[in-house]
Amino acid sequence: MADKSKNILMNRDPYCPPEDVELRIEALSKKLFNLSSSNNNQWKAYRFQNNDEKYKVNLI
């Protein structure tokens, strides 16, 4: 069962860059930590920005 779920996680998601899952999680964790520990208001600006902007999809 564990092997099967790991295989599902390791499959390449077409919406994500082809990187290892653990590396993606680590990179995102560092990014969030850097935002939350920065002295400016980047983190607050990110958290409270308009959801339309946050999840904007460019339809070209």
Coordinates of N, CA and C in Angstrom, one line a residue, residues 1-42:
M1 N 0.8 -1.2 0.0 CA 0.0 0.0 0.0 C 0.9 1.3 0.0
A2 N 1.9 1.3 0.9 CA 2.8 2.5 0.9 C 3.5 2.7 -0.4
D3 N 3.9 1.5 -1.0 CA 4.6 1.6 -2.3 C 3.7 2.2 -3.4
K4 N 2.4 1.8 -3.4 CA 1.5 2.3 -4.3 C 1.2 3.8 -4.2
S5 N 1.1 4.2 -3.0 CA 0.8 5.7 -2.7 C 2.0 6.5 -3.1
K6 N 3.2 5.9 -2.8 CA 4.4 6.7 -3.2 C 4.6 6.8 -4.7
N7 N 4.2 5.7 -5.4 CA 4.3 5.8 -6.9 C 3.3 6.8 -7.4
I8 N 2.1 6.9 -6.8 CA 1.2 7.9 -7.2 C 1.8 9.3 -7.0
L9 N 2.4 9.5 -5.8 CA 3.0 10.8 -5.6 C 4.1 11.1 -6.5
M10 N 4.9 10.1 -6.9 CA 6.1 10.3 -7.7 C 5.8 10.5 -9.2
N11 N 4.5 10.1 -9.6 CA 4.2 10.3 -11.0 C 4.2 11.8 -11.3
R12 N 4.6 12.0 -12.5 CA 4.7 13.4 -12.9 C 3.3 14.1 -13.1
D13 N 3.1 15.1 -12.4 CA 1.8 15.8 -12.5 C 2.0 16.8 -13.6
P14 N 1.1 16.8 -14.6 CA 1.3 17.7 -15.7 C 1.3 19.2 -15.4
Y15 N 0.7 19.5 -14.2 CA 0.6 20.9 -13.7 C 1.8 21.3 -12.9
C16 N 2.7 20.4 -12.6 CA 3.9 20.7 -11.7 C 5.2 20.5 -12.5
P17 N 6.2 21.2 -12.2 CA 7.5 20.9 -12.8 C 8.0 19.5 -12.5
P18 N 8.7 18.9 -13.3 CA 9.1 17.5 -13.1 C 10.2 17.4 -12.1
E19 N 9.9 17.6 -10.9 CA 10.9 17.5 -9.8 C 10.5 16.4 -8.8
D20 N 11.4 16.0 -8.0 CA 11.0 15.1 -6.9 C 10.0 15.7 -5.9
V21 N 9.1 15.0 -5.5 CA 8.0 15.5 -4.6 C 8.6 16.1 -3.3
E22 N 9.6 15.4 -2.7 CA 10.2 15.9 -1.5 C 10.9 17.3 -1.7
L23 N 11.6 17.4 -2.9 CA 12.2 18.7 -3.2 C 11.2 19.8 -3.4
R24 N 10.1 19.5 -4.0 CA 9.1 20.5 -4.2 C 8.5 21.0 -2.8
I25 N 8.3 20.0 -1.9 CA 7.8 20.4 -0.6 C 8.8 21.2 0.2
E26 N 10.1 20.8 0.1 CA 11.1 21.5 0.8 C 11.3 22.9 0.3
A27 N 11.2 23.1 -1.0 CA 11.3 24.4 -1.6 C 10.2 25.3 -1.2
L28 N 9.0 24.8 -1.3 CA 7.8 25.6 -0.9 C 7.8 25.9 0.6
S29 N 8.3 25.0 1.4 CA 8.4 25.3 2.9 C 9.4 26.4 3.1
K30 N 10.5 26.4 2.4 CA 11.5 27.4 2.6 C 10.9 28.8 2.1
K31 N 10.2 28.8 1.0 CA 9.6 30.0 0.5 C 8.6 30.6 1.5
L32 N 7.8 29.7 2.1 CA 6.8 30.2 3.1 C 7.5 30.7 4.3
F33 N 8.6 30.0 4.8 CA 9.3 30.4 5.9 C 9.9 31.8 5.7
N34 N 10.5 31.9 4.5 CA 11.2 33.2 4.2 C 10.1 34.3 4.2
L35 N 9.0 34.1 3.7 CA 7.9 35.1 3.6 C 7.4 35.4 5.0
S36 N 7.2 34.4 5.9 CA 6.7 34.6 7.2 C 7.7 35.2 8.1
S37 N 9.0 35.0 7.9 CA 10.0 35.6 8.8 C 10.6 36.9 8.3
S38 N 10.2 37.3 7.1 CA 10.7 38.6 6.6 C 10.2 39.8 7.4
N39 N 11.0 40.8 7.5 CA 10.6 42.0 8.3 C 9.5 42.9 7.6
N40 N 9.5 42.8 6.3 CA 8.5 43.6 5.6 C 7.1 42.9 5.6
N41 N 6.2 43.4 5.0 CA 4.8 42.9 5.0 C 4.5 42.0 3.8
Q42 N 5.5 41.4 3.2 CA 5.3 40.5 2.1 C 4.3 39.4 2.4

